[in-house]
Amino acid sequence: MCNTKRDFSFHKANTMSKEFWNTRYKNNEYAYGKTPNLFFKNELSKHKTGTILLPLEGEGRNANFAASLGWNVSAFDISEEGKQKALKLTETNNLHIQYDIEDIQNINYPLEKFDAIGLVFAHFPVNNRQAFHRKLISFLKPGGILILEGYSKKHHKYNSIDTKVGGPDNPEMLFSKEDLLKDFNNLEICLLEETDVILNEGLYHNGTSAIIRIVGRKK
């Protein structure tokens, strides 16, 4: 039994492009708010602090929260606008994070460097998803924790009606339990669940959403 206490060839609007995200993040208002994702917040708070990696971190809400707990935070994204706002938030909060501008295909960290990885609404094209997930897990120490929250396959029934709830337009980029279990087959799964939640995260995550969550420990 696992003890848990210790957002290429892309979809409509090319929403994984640097131009798209720089446009989204260039406004003064934070696109997804300044406060952390609630699931990430609750799960990370259960663990002893160490080193954490936050891929596709955008404007830094989760990175800032982790740093406020005492984690040594590394983050990356393709958006310079996102990085500027993340660092502005750390300055306001008198915190420090390491933030790199890079895409996941080229990012490189030492193997087994991190005690935790947080993937919060980080969706990839289906043809690259498994390879990207496994690349990220290679940076996780044995015994390290993955915390993931994303949109499940059922979410398409919500964002096809109301775009304010967020999530990929392409249903192939949504997660299933079966896909994630294959991607993370070198993890001991501590939690795997699908649920509907009402999101209230900034401008672009608002309303009823179909969510999938994983907490896993690297074997």
PDB file of N, CA and C in Angstrom, residues 37-140:
ATOM      1  N   ASN A  37      -3.746  25.538  -7.793  1.00  0.00           N
ATOM      2  CA  ASN A  37      -4.763  24.520  -8.012  1.00  0.00           C
ATOM      3  C   ASN A  37      -5.029  23.803  -6.693  1.00  0.00           C
ATOM      4  N   LEU A  38      -6.287  23.636  -6.326  1.00  0.00           N
ATOM      5  CA  LEU A  38      -6.627  23.119  -4.999  1.00  0.00           C
ATOM      6  C   LEU A  38      -6.138  21.694  -4.775  1.00  0.00           C
ATOM      7  N   PHE A  39      -6.254  20.835  -5.783  1.00  0.00           N
ATOM      8  CA  PHE A  39      -5.784  19.462  -5.614  1.00  0.00           C
ATOM      9  C   PHE A  39      -4.275  19.428  -5.400  1.00  0.00           C
ATOM     10  N   PHE A  40      -3.548  20.180  -6.225  1.00  0.00           N
ATOM     11  CA  PHE A  40      -2.095  20.261  -6.060  1.00  0.00           C
ATOM     12  C   PHE A  40      -1.743  20.798  -4.678  1.00  0.00           C
ATOM     13  N   LYS A  41      -2.420  21.837  -4.264  1.00  0.00           N
ATOM     14  CA  LYS A  41      -2.177  22.425  -2.950  1.00  0.00           C
ATOM     15  C   LYS A  41      -2.370  21.405  -1.835  1.00  0.00           C
ATOM     16  N   ASN A  42      -3.476  20.710  -1.870  1.00  0.00           N
ATOM     17  CA  ASN A  42      -3.771  19.761  -0.801  1.00  0.00           C
ATOM     18  C   ASN A  42      -2.800  18.593  -0.778  1.00  0.00           C
ATOM     19  N   GLU A  43      -2.441  18.075  -1.945  1.00  0.00           N
ATOM     20  CA  GLU A  43      -1.538  16.923  -1.994  1.00  0.00           C
ATOM     21  C   GLU A  43      -0.114  17.306  -1.635  1.00  0.00           C
ATOM     22  N   LEU A  44       0.372  18.421  -2.161  1.00  0.00           N
ATOM     23  CA  LEU A  44       1.757  18.796  -1.884  1.00  0.00           C
ATOM     24  C   LEU A  44       1.963  19.075  -0.406  1.00  0.00           C
ATOM     25  N   SER A  45       0.938  19.606   0.229  1.00  0.00           N
ATOM     26  CA  SER A  45       1.045  19.942   1.645  1.00  0.00           C
ATOM     27  C   SER A  45       1.240  18.711   2.527  1.00  0.00           C
ATOM     28  N   LYS A  46       1.001  17.520   2.017  1.00  0.00           N
ATOM     29  CA  LYS A  46       1.157  16.291   2.792  1.00  0.00           C
ATOM     30  C   LYS A  46       2.607  15.819   2.864  1.00  0.00           C
ATOM     31  N   HIS A  47       3.487  16.391   2.037  1.00  0.00           N
ATOM     32  CA  HIS A  47       4.816  15.821   1.856  1.00  0.00           C
ATOM     33  C   HIS A  47       5.917  16.707   2.419  1.00  0.00           C
ATOM     34  N   LYS A  48       6.944  16.035   2.843  1.00  0.00           N
ATOM     35  CA  LYS A  48       8.144  16.724   3.291  1.00  0.00           C
ATOM     36  C   LYS A  48       8.744  17.517   2.142  1.00  0.00           C
ATOM     37  N   THR A  49       9.212  18.729   2.427  1.00  0.00           N
ATOM     38  CA  THR A  49       9.752  19.572   1.359  1.00  0.00           C
ATOM     39  C   THR A  49      11.052  19.005   0.793  1.00  0.00           C
ATOM     40  N   GLY A  50      11.326  19.361  -0.448  1.00  0.00           N
ATOM     41  CA  GLY A  50      12.534  18.935  -1.162  1.00  0.00           C
ATOM     42  C   GLY A  50      12.601  19.694  -2.467  1.00  0.00           C
ATOM     43  N   THR A  51      12.993  18.990  -3.529  1.00  0.00           N
ATOM     44  CA  THR A  51      13.078  19.589  -4.862  1.00  0.00           C
ATOM     45  C   THR A  51      11.840  19.209  -5.666  1.00  0.00           C
ATOM     46  N   ILE A  52      11.283  20.172  -6.379  1.00  0.00           N
ATOM     47  CA  ILE A  52      10.081  19.905  -7.180  1.00  0.00           C
ATOM     48  C   ILE A  52      10.221  20.523  -8.561  1.00  0.00           C
ATOM     49  N   LEU A  53       9.717  19.807  -9.570  1.00  0.00           N
ATOM     50  CA  LEU A  53       9.685  20.263 -10.955  1.00  0.00           C
ATOM     51  C   LEU A  53       8.239  20.522 -11.359  1.00  0.00           C
ATOM     52  N   LEU A  54       7.994  21.693 -11.961  1.00  0.00           N
ATOM     53  CA  LEU A  54       6.662  22.062 -12.440  1.00  0.00           C
ATOM     54  C   LEU A  54       6.735  22.394 -13.931  1.00  0.00           C
ATOM     55  N   PRO A  55       6.457  21.414 -14.796  1.00  0.00           N
ATOM     56  CA  PRO A  55       6.449  21.650 -16.237  1.00  0.00           C
ATOM     57  C   PRO A  55       5.237  22.470 -16.663  1.00  0.00           C
ATOM     58  N   LEU A  56       5.383  23.233 -17.749  1.00  0.00           N
ATOM     59  CA  LEU A  56       4.299  24.028 -18.320  1.00  0.00           C
ATOM     60  C   LEU A  56       3.642  24.888 -17.244  1.00  0.00           C
ATOM     61  N   GLU A  57       4.474  25.625 -16.524  1.00  0.00           N
ATOM     62  CA  GLU A  57       4.030  26.297 -15.308  1.00  0.00           C
ATOM     63  C   GLU A  57       3.361  27.640 -15.540  1.00  0.00           C
ATOM     64  N   GLY A  58       3.418  28.181 -16.755  1.00  0.00           N
ATOM     65  CA  GLY A  58       2.675  29.398 -17.030  1.00  0.00           C
ATOM     66  C   GLY A  58       3.072  30.552 -16.136  1.00  0.00           C
ATOM     67  N   GLU A  59       2.088  31.137 -15.467  1.00  0.00           N
ATOM     68  CA  GLU A  59       2.303  32.347 -14.683  1.00  0.00           C
ATOM     69  C   GLU A  59       2.715  32.086 -13.239  1.00  0.00           C
ATOM     70  N   GLY A  60       2.972  30.842 -12.914  1.00  0.00           N
ATOM     71  CA  GLY A  60       3.661  30.552 -11.666  1.00  0.00           C
ATOM     72  C   GLY A  60       2.835  30.384 -10.413  1.00  0.00           C
ATOM     73  N   ARG A  61       1.541  30.192 -10.533  1.00  0.00           N
ATOM     74  CA  ARG A  61       0.727  30.102  -9.313  1.00  0.00           C
ATOM     75  C   ARG A  61       1.091  28.891  -8.455  1.00  0.00           C
ATOM     76  N   ASN A  62       1.332  27.757  -9.089  1.00  0.00           N
ATOM     77  CA  ASN A  62       1.673  26.560  -8.325  1.00  0.00           C
ATOM     78  C   ASN A  62       3.121  26.581  -7.846  1.00  0.00           C
ATOM     79  N   ALA A  63       3.996  27.141  -8.665  1.00  0.00           N
ATOM     80  CA  ALA A  63       5.399  27.266  -8.264  1.00  0.00           C
ATOM     81  C   ALA A  63       5.547  28.160  -7.052  1.00  0.00           C
ATOM     82  N   ASN A  64       4.817  29.265  -7.047  1.00  0.00           N
ATOM     83  CA  ASN A  64       4.885  30.175  -5.903  1.00  0.00           C
ATOM     84  C   ASN A  64       4.348  29.525  -4.645  1.00  0.00           C
ATOM     85  N   PHE A  65       3.290  28.767  -4.775  1.00  0.00           N
ATOM     86  CA  PHE A  65       2.771  28.077  -3.609  1.00  0.00           C
ATOM     87  C   PHE A  65       3.793  27.087  -3.061  1.00  0.00           C
ATOM     88  N   ALA A  66       4.379  26.287  -3.947  1.00  0.00           N
ATOM     89  CA  ALA A  66       5.376  25.313  -3.491  1.00  0.00           C
ATOM     90  C   ALA A  66       6.535  26.010  -2.798  1.00  0.00           C
ATOM     91  N   ALA A  67       7.016  27.112  -3.381  1.00  0.00           N
ATOM     92  CA  ALA A  67       8.120  27.845  -2.765  1.00  0.00           C
ATOM     93  C   ALA A  67       7.733  28.400  -1.402  1.00  0.00           C
ATOM     94  N   SER A  68       6.473  28.785  -1.241  1.00  0.00           N
ATOM     95  CA  SER A  68       6.021  29.320   0.045  1.00  0.00           C
ATOM     96  C   SER A  68       6.056  28.269   1.139  1.00  0.00           C
ATOM     97  N   LEU A  69       6.000  26.988   0.756  1.00  0.00           N
ATOM     98  CA  LEU A  69       6.094  25.901   1.726  1.00  0.00           C
ATOM     99  C   LEU A  69       7.533  25.523   2.055  1.00  0.00           C
ATOM    100  N   GLY A  70       8.460  26.053   1.262  1.00  0.00           N
ATOM    101  CA  GLY A  70       9.863  25.722   1.473  1.00  0.00           C
ATOM    102  C   GLY A  70      10.455  24.789   0.443  1.00  0.00           C
ATOM    103  N   TRP A  71       9.717  24.447  -0.604  1.00  0.00           N
ATOM    104  CA  TRP A  71      10.259  23.601  -1.672  1.00  0.00           C
ATOM    105  C   TRP A  71      11.277  24.377  -2.507  1.00  0.00           C
ATOM    106  N   ASN A  72      12.286  23.670  -2.994  1.00  0.00           N
ATOM    107  CA  ASN A  72      13.243  24.196  -3.966  1.00  0.00           C
ATOM    108  C   ASN A  72      12.633  23.964  -5.352  1.00  0.00           C
ATOM    109  N   VAL A  73      12.142  25.028  -5.989  1.00  0.00           N
ATOM    110  CA  VAL A  73      11.270  24.915  -7.161  1.00  0.00           C
ATOM    111  C   VAL A  73      12.018  25.164  -8.460  1.00  0.00           C
ATOM    112  N   SER A  74      11.893  24.218  -9.398  1.00  0.00           N
ATOM    113  CA  SER A  74      12.286  24.410 -10.793  1.00  0.00           C
ATOM    114  C   SER A  74      11.027  24.334 -11.647  1.00  0.00           C
ATOM    115  N   ALA A  75      10.897  25.244 -12.603  1.00  0.00           N
ATOM    116  CA  ALA A  75       9.737  25.288 -13.487  1.00  0.00           C
ATOM    117  C   ALA A  75      10.193  25.599 -14.896  1.00  0.00           C
ATOM    118  N   PHE A  76       9.387  25.205 -15.883  1.00  0.00           N
ATOM    119  CA  PHE A  76       9.676  25.608 -17.257  1.00  0.00           C
ATOM    120  C   PHE A  76       8.390  25.771 -18.051  1.00  0.00           C
ATOM    121  N   ASP A  77       8.490  26.547 -19.121  1.00  0.00           N
ATOM    122  CA  ASP A  77       7.370  26.811 -20.020  1.00  0.00           C
ATOM    123  C   ASP A  77       7.964  27.402 -21.295  1.00  0.00           C
ATOM    124  N   ILE A  78       7.164  27.502 -22.355  1.00  0.00           N
ATOM    125  CA  ILE A  78       7.627  28.100 -23.600  1.00  0.00           C
ATOM    126  C   ILE A  78       7.334  29.600 -23.658  1.00  0.00           C
ATOM    127  N   SER A  79       6.587  30.116 -22.687  1.00  0.00           N
ATOM    128  CA  SER A  79       6.118  31.495 -22.740  1.00  0.00           C
ATOM    129  C   SER A  79       6.969  32.441 -21.913  1.00  0.00           C
ATOM    130  N   GLU A  80       7.604  33.411 -22.576  1.00  0.00           N
ATOM    131  CA  GLU A  80       8.343  34.446 -21.854  1.00  0.00           C
ATOM    132  C   GLU A  80       7.412  35.316 -21.017  1.00  0.00           C
ATOM    133  N   GLU A  81       6.197  35.572 -21.537  1.00  0.00           N
ATOM    134  CA  GLU A  81       5.229  36.367 -20.782  1.00  0.00           C
ATOM    135  C   GLU A  81       4.834  35.655 -19.494  1.00  0.00           C
ATOM    136  N   GLY A  82       4.664  34.345 -19.584  1.00  0.00           N
ATOM    137  CA  GLY A  82       4.339  33.579 -18.390  1.00  0.00           C
ATOM    138  C   GLY A  82       5.443  33.649 -17.362  1.00  0.00           C
ATOM    139  N   LYS A  83       6.689  33.513 -17.816  1.00  0.00           N
ATOM    140  CA  LYS A  83       7.813  33.590 -16.891  1.00  0.00           C
ATOM    141  C   LYS A  83       7.869  34.950 -16.206  1.00  0.00           C
ATOM    142  N   GLN A  84       7.707  36.038 -16.962  1.00  0.00           N
ATOM    143  CA  GLN A  84       7.772  37.372 -16.371  1.00  0.00           C
ATOM    144  C   GLN A  84       6.743  37.535 -15.264  1.00  0.00           C
ATOM    145  N   LYS A  85       5.531  37.005 -15.501  1.00  0.00           N
ATOM    146  CA  LYS A  85       4.490  37.143 -14.487  1.00  0.00           C
ATOM    147  C   LYS A  85       4.741  36.223 -13.303  1.00  0.00           C
ATOM    148  N   ALA A  86       5.308  35.058 -13.559  1.00  0.00           N
ATOM    149  CA  ALA A  86       5.667  34.161 -12.455  1.00  0.00           C
ATOM    150  C   ALA A  86       6.705  34.803 -11.551  1.00  0.00           C
ATOM    151  N   LEU A  87       7.724  35.414 -12.155  1.00  0.00           N
ATOM    152  CA  LEU A  87       8.770  36.053 -11.361  1.00  0.00           C
ATOM    153  C   LEU A  87       8.271  37.312 -10.666  1.00  0.00           C
ATOM    154  N   LYS A  88       7.327  38.007 -11.298  1.00  0.00           N
ATOM    155  CA  LYS A  88       6.699  39.157 -10.639  1.00  0.00           C
ATOM    156  C   LYS A  88       5.970  38.710  -9.380  1.00  0.00           C
ATOM    157  N   LEU A  89       5.326  37.550  -9.469  1.00  0.00           N
ATOM    158  CA  LEU A  89       4.615  37.006  -8.311  1.00  0.00           C
ATOM    159  C   LEU A  89       5.585  36.604  -7.217  1.00  0.00           C
ATOM    160  N   THR A  90       6.710  36.003  -7.584  1.00  0.00           N
ATOM    161  CA  THR A  90       7.697  35.634  -6.566  1.00  0.00           C
ATOM    162  C   THR A  90       8.283  36.858  -5.894  1.00  0.00           C
ATOM    163  N   GLU A  91       8.479  37.947  -6.672  1.00  0.00           N
ATOM    164  CA  GLU A  91       9.002  39.184  -6.080  1.00  0.00           C
ATOM    165  C   GLU A  91       7.999  39.759  -5.083  1.00  0.00           C
ATOM    166  N   THR A  92       6.742  39.759  -5.466  1.00  0.00           N
ATOM    167  CA  THR A  92       5.700  40.254  -4.574  1.00  0.00           C
ATOM    168  C   THR A  92       5.645  39.445  -3.282  1.00  0.00           C
ATOM    169  N   ASN A  93       5.832  38.134  -3.415  1.00  0.00           N
ATOM    170  CA  ASN A  93       5.727  37.232  -2.264  1.00  0.00           C
ATOM    171  C   ASN A  93       7.057  37.004  -1.555  1.00  0.00           C
ATOM    172  N   ASN A  94       8.122  37.675  -2.034  1.00  0.00           N
ATOM    173  CA  ASN A  94       9.460  37.504  -1.456  1.00  0.00           C
ATOM    174  C   ASN A  94       9.881  36.034  -1.455  1.00  0.00           C
ATOM    175  N   LEU A  95       9.749  35.402  -2.620  1.00  0.00           N
ATOM    176  CA  LEU A  95      10.083  33.992  -2.794  1.00  0.00           C
ATOM    177  C   LEU A  95      11.110  33.854  -3.913  1.00  0.00           C
ATOM    178  N   HIS A  96      11.580  32.621  -4.133  1.00  0.00           N
ATOM    179  CA  HIS A  96      12.517  32.356  -5.226  1.00  0.00           C
ATOM    180  C   HIS A  96      12.128  31.066  -5.930  1.00  0.00           C
ATOM    181  N   ILE A  97      12.123  31.084  -7.273  1.00  0.00           N
ATOM    182  CA  ILE A  97      11.978  29.875  -8.082  1.00  0.00           C
ATOM    183  C   ILE A  97      12.969  29.950  -9.237  1.00  0.00           C
ATOM    184  N   GLN A  98      13.383  28.799  -9.729  1.00  0.00           N
ATOM    185  CA  GLN A  98      14.188  28.712 -10.948  1.00  0.00           C
ATOM    186  C   GLN A  98      13.238  28.451 -12.108  1.00  0.00           C
ATOM    187  N   TYR A  99      13.198  29.347 -13.101  1.00  0.00           N
ATOM    188  CA  TYR A  99      12.225  29.231 -14.185  1.00  0.00           C
ATOM    189  C   TYR A  99      12.959  29.285 -15.518  1.00  0.00           C
ATOM    190  N   ASP A 100      12.853  28.214 -16.321  1.00  0.00           N
ATOM    191  CA  ASP A 100      13.504  28.124 -17.626  1.00  0.00           C
ATOM    192  C   ASP A 100      12.490  28.280 -18.753  1.00  0.00           C
ATOM    193  N   ILE A 101      12.913  28.936 -19.833  1.00  0.00           N
ATOM    194  CA  ILE A 101      12.114  29.004 -21.060  1.00  0.00           C
ATOM    195  C   ILE A 101      12.591  27.889 -21.985  1.00  0.00           C
ATOM    196  N   GLU A 102      11.753  26.877 -22.122  1.00  0.00           N
ATOM    197  CA  GLU A 102      12.123  25.724 -22.947  1.00  0.00           C
ATOM    198  C   GLU A 102      10.870  24.904 -23.217  1.00  0.00           C
ATOM    199  N   ASP A 103      10.864  24.141 -24.308  1.00  0.00           N
ATOM    200  CA  ASP A 103       9.759  23.224 -24.542  1.00  0.00           C
ATOM    201  C   ASP A 103      10.137  21.844 -24.023  1.00  0.00           C
ATOM    202  N   ILE A 104       9.156  21.006 -23.859  1.00  0.00           N
ATOM    203  CA  ILE A 104       9.382  19.712 -23.217  1.00  0.00           C
ATOM    204  C   ILE A 104      10.245  18.796 -24.066  1.00  0.00           C
ATOM    205  N   GLN A 105      10.237  18.991 -25.379  1.00  0.00           N
ATOM    206  CA  GLN A 105      11.070  18.149 -26.226  1.00  0.00           C
ATOM    207  C   GLN A 105      12.556  18.366 -25.957  1.00  0.00           C
ATOM    208  N   ASN A 106      12.921  19.593 -25.561  1.00  0.00           N
ATOM    209  CA  ASN A 106      14.331  19.940 -25.401  1.00  0.00           C
ATOM    210  C   ASN A 106      14.778  20.102 -23.964  1.00  0.00           C
ATOM    211  N   ILE A 107      13.845  20.135 -23.039  1.00  0.00           N
ATOM    212  CA  ILE A 107      14.236  20.342 -21.648  1.00  0.00           C
ATOM    213  C   ILE A 107      15.092  19.183 -21.159  1.00  0.00           C
ATOM    214  N   ASN A 108      16.056  19.488 -20.332  1.00  0.00           N
ATOM    215  CA  ASN A 108      16.959  18.439 -19.859  1.00  0.00           C
ATOM    216  C   ASN A 108      17.391  18.744 -18.436  1.00  0.00           C
ATOM    217  N   TYR A 109      17.136  17.825 -17.551  1.00  0.00           N
ATOM    218  CA  TYR A 109      17.590  17.907 -16.163  1.00  0.00           C
ATOM    219  C   TYR A 109      18.360  16.629 -15.847  1.00  0.00           C
ATOM    220  N   PRO A 110      19.159  16.634 -14.820  1.00  0.00           N
ATOM    221  CA  PRO A 110      19.799  15.383 -14.404  1.00  0.00           C
ATOM    222  C   PRO A 110      18.765  14.315 -14.056  1.00  0.00           C
ATOM    223  N   LEU A 111      19.068  13.085 -14.396  1.00  0.00           N
ATOM    224  CA  LEU A 111      18.169  11.986 -14.039  1.00  0.00           C
ATOM    225  C   LEU A 111      18.033  11.905 -12.524  1.00  0.00           C
ATOM    226  N   GLU A 112      16.833  11.600 -12.094  1.00  0.00           N
ATOM    227  CA  GLU A 112      16.536  11.373 -10.677  1.00  0.00           C
ATOM    228  C   GLU A 112      16.917  12.572  -9.809  1.00  0.00           C
ATOM    229  N   LYS A 113      16.600  13.768 -10.282  1.00  0.00           N
ATOM    230  CA  LYS A 113      16.961  14.994  -9.576  1.00  0.00           C
ATOM    231  C   LYS A 113      15.904  15.422  -8.561  1.00  0.00           C
ATOM    232  N   PHE A 114      14.617  15.155  -8.846  1.00  0.00           N
ATOM    233  CA  PHE A 114      13.544  15.803  -8.104  1.00  0.00           C
ATOM    234  C   PHE A 114      12.825  14.850  -7.145  1.00  0.00           C
ATOM    235  N   ASP A 115      12.383  15.414  -6.039  1.00  0.00           N
ATOM    236  CA  ASP A 115      11.576  14.666  -5.076  1.00  0.00           C
ATOM    237  C   ASP A 115      10.102  14.653  -5.449  1.00  0.00           C
ATOM    238  N   ALA A 116       9.670  15.578  -6.265  1.00  0.00           N
ATOM    239  CA  ALA A 116       8.268  15.663  -6.672  1.00  0.00           C
ATOM    240  C   ALA A 116       8.165  16.330  -8.035  1.00  0.00           C
ATOM    241  N   ILE A 117       7.118  15.977  -8.775  1.00  0.00           N
ATOM    242  CA  ILE A 117       6.757  16.613 -10.033  1.00  0.00           C
ATOM    243  C   ILE A 117       5.272  16.919  -9.973  1.00  0.00           C
ATOM    244  N   GLY A 118       4.905  18.142 -10.372  1.00  0.00           N
ATOM    245  CA  GLY A 118       3.499  18.525 -10.425  1.00  0.00           C
ATOM    246  C   GLY A 118       3.072  18.810 -11.857  1.00  0.00           C
ATOM    247  N   LEU A 119       2.090  18.075 -12.328  1.00  0.00           N
ATOM    248  CA  LEU A 119       1.533  18.274 -13.665  1.00  0.00           C
ATOM    249  C   LEU A 119       0.088  18.734 -13.504  1.00  0.00           C
ATOM    250  N   VAL A 120      -0.154  20.006 -13.705  1.00  0.00           N
ATOM    251  CA  VAL A 120      -1.474  20.597 -13.496  1.00  0.00           C
ATOM    252  C   VAL A 120      -2.025  21.086 -14.831  1.00  0.00           C
ATOM    253  N   PHE A 121      -3.001  20.376 -15.366  1.00  0.00           N
ATOM    254  CA  PHE A 121      -3.607  20.676 -16.664  1.00  0.00           C
ATOM    255  C   PHE A 121      -2.548  20.796 -17.757  1.00  0.00           C
ATOM    256  N   ALA A 122      -1.609  19.871 -17.754  1.00  0.00           N
ATOM    257  CA  ALA A 122      -0.530  19.810 -18.749  1.00  0.00           C
ATOM    258  C   ALA A 122      -0.872  18.703 -19.740  1.00  0.00           C
ATOM    259  N   HIS A 123      -1.470  19.080 -20.863  1.00  0.00           N
ATOM    260  CA  HIS A 123      -1.941  18.114 -21.855  1.00  0.00           C
ATOM    261  C   HIS A 123      -1.070  18.158 -23.097  1.00  0.00           C
ATOM    262  N   PHE A 124      -0.739  16.975 -23.622  1.00  0.00           N
ATOM    263  CA  PHE A 124       0.127  16.854 -24.782  1.00  0.00           C
ATOM    264  C   PHE A 124      -0.595  16.138 -25.920  1.00  0.00           C
ATOM    265  N   PRO A 125      -0.141  16.324 -27.168  1.00  0.00           N
ATOM    266  CA  PRO A 125      -0.702  15.561 -28.291  1.00  0.00           C
ATOM    267  C   PRO A 125      -0.553  14.067 -28.050  1.00  0.00           C
ATOM    268  N   VAL A 126      -1.537  13.313 -28.478  1.00  0.00           N
ATOM    269  CA  VAL A 126      -1.584  11.887 -28.156  1.00  0.00           C
ATOM    270  C   VAL A 126      -0.352  11.147 -28.671  1.00  0.00           C
ATOM    271  N   ASN A 127       0.218  11.583 -29.809  1.00  0.00           N
ATOM    272  CA  ASN A 127       1.361  10.855 -30.363  1.00  0.00           C
ATOM    273  C   ASN A 127       2.645  11.068 -29.566  1.00  0.00           C
ATOM    274  N   ASN A 128       2.676  12.119 -28.721  1.00  0.00           N
ATOM    275  CA  ASN A 128       3.863  12.391 -27.911  1.00  0.00           C
ATOM    276  C   ASN A 128       3.641  12.212 -26.413  1.00  0.00           C
ATOM    277  N   ARG A 129       2.403  12.045 -26.023  1.00  0.00           N
ATOM    278  CA  ARG A 129       2.062  12.085 -24.601  1.00  0.00           C
ATOM    279  C   ARG A 129       2.863  11.087 -23.771  1.00  0.00           C
ATOM    280  N   GLN A 130       2.861   9.836 -24.171  1.00  0.00           N
ATOM    281  CA  GLN A 130       3.537   8.833 -23.357  1.00  0.00           C
ATOM    282  C   GLN A 130       5.032   9.100 -23.257  1.00  0.00           C
ATOM    283  N   ALA A 131       5.660   9.451 -24.372  1.00  0.00           N
ATOM    284  CA  ALA A 131       7.098   9.735 -24.344  1.00  0.00           C
ATOM    285  C   ALA A 131       7.403  10.923 -23.448  1.00  0.00           C
ATOM    286  N   PHE A 132       6.585  11.959 -23.505  1.00  0.00           N
ATOM    287  CA  PHE A 132       6.810  13.129 -22.660  1.00  0.00           C
ATOM    288  C   PHE A 132       6.608  12.790 -21.190  1.00  0.00           C
ATOM    289  N   HIS A 133       5.561  12.042 -20.879  1.00  0.00           N
ATOM    290  CA  HIS A 133       5.338  11.650 -19.489  1.00  0.00           C
ATOM    291  C   HIS A 133       6.510  10.835 -18.955  1.00  0.00           C
ATOM    292  N   ARG A 134       6.986   9.890 -19.725  1.00  0.00           N
ATOM    293  CA  ARG A 134       8.085   9.041 -19.257  1.00  0.00           C
ATOM    294  C   ARG A 134       9.391   9.825 -19.154  1.00  0.00           C
ATOM    295  N   LYS A 135       9.589  10.795 -20.032  1.00  0.00           N
ATOM    296  CA  LYS A 135      10.771  11.658 -19.919  1.00  0.00           C
ATOM    297  C   LYS A 135      10.746  12.404 -18.598  1.00  0.00           C
ATOM    298  N   LEU A 136       9.595  12.957 -18.261  1.00  0.00           N
ATOM    299  CA  LEU A 136       9.489  13.691 -17.004  1.00  0.00           C
ATOM    300  C   LEU A 136       9.739  12.789 -15.806  1.00  0.00           C
ATOM    301  N   ILE A 137       9.206  11.581 -15.831  1.00  0.00           N
ATOM    302  CA  ILE A 137       9.397  10.669 -14.705  1.00  0.00           C
ATOM    303  C   ILE A 137      10.862  10.263 -14.559  1.00  0.00           C
ATOM    304  N   SER A 138      11.624  10.311 -15.641  1.00  0.00           N
ATOM    305  CA  SER A 138      13.055   9.993 -15.532  1.00  0.00           C
ATOM    306  C   SER A 138      13.788  11.016 -14.674  1.00  0.00           C
ATOM    307  N   PHE A 139      13.219  12.208 -14.509  1.00  0.00           N
ATOM    308  CA  PHE A 139      13.820  13.230 -13.652  1.00  0.00           C
ATOM    309  C   PHE A 139      13.426  13.068 -12.188  1.00  0.00           C
ATOM    310  N   LEU A 140      12.570  12.116 -11.882  1.00  0.00           N
ATOM    311  CA  LEU A 140      12.059  11.919 -10.531  1.00  0.00           C
ATOM    312  C   LEU A 140      12.900  10.884  -9.791  1.00  0.00           C
TER     313      LEU A 140
END
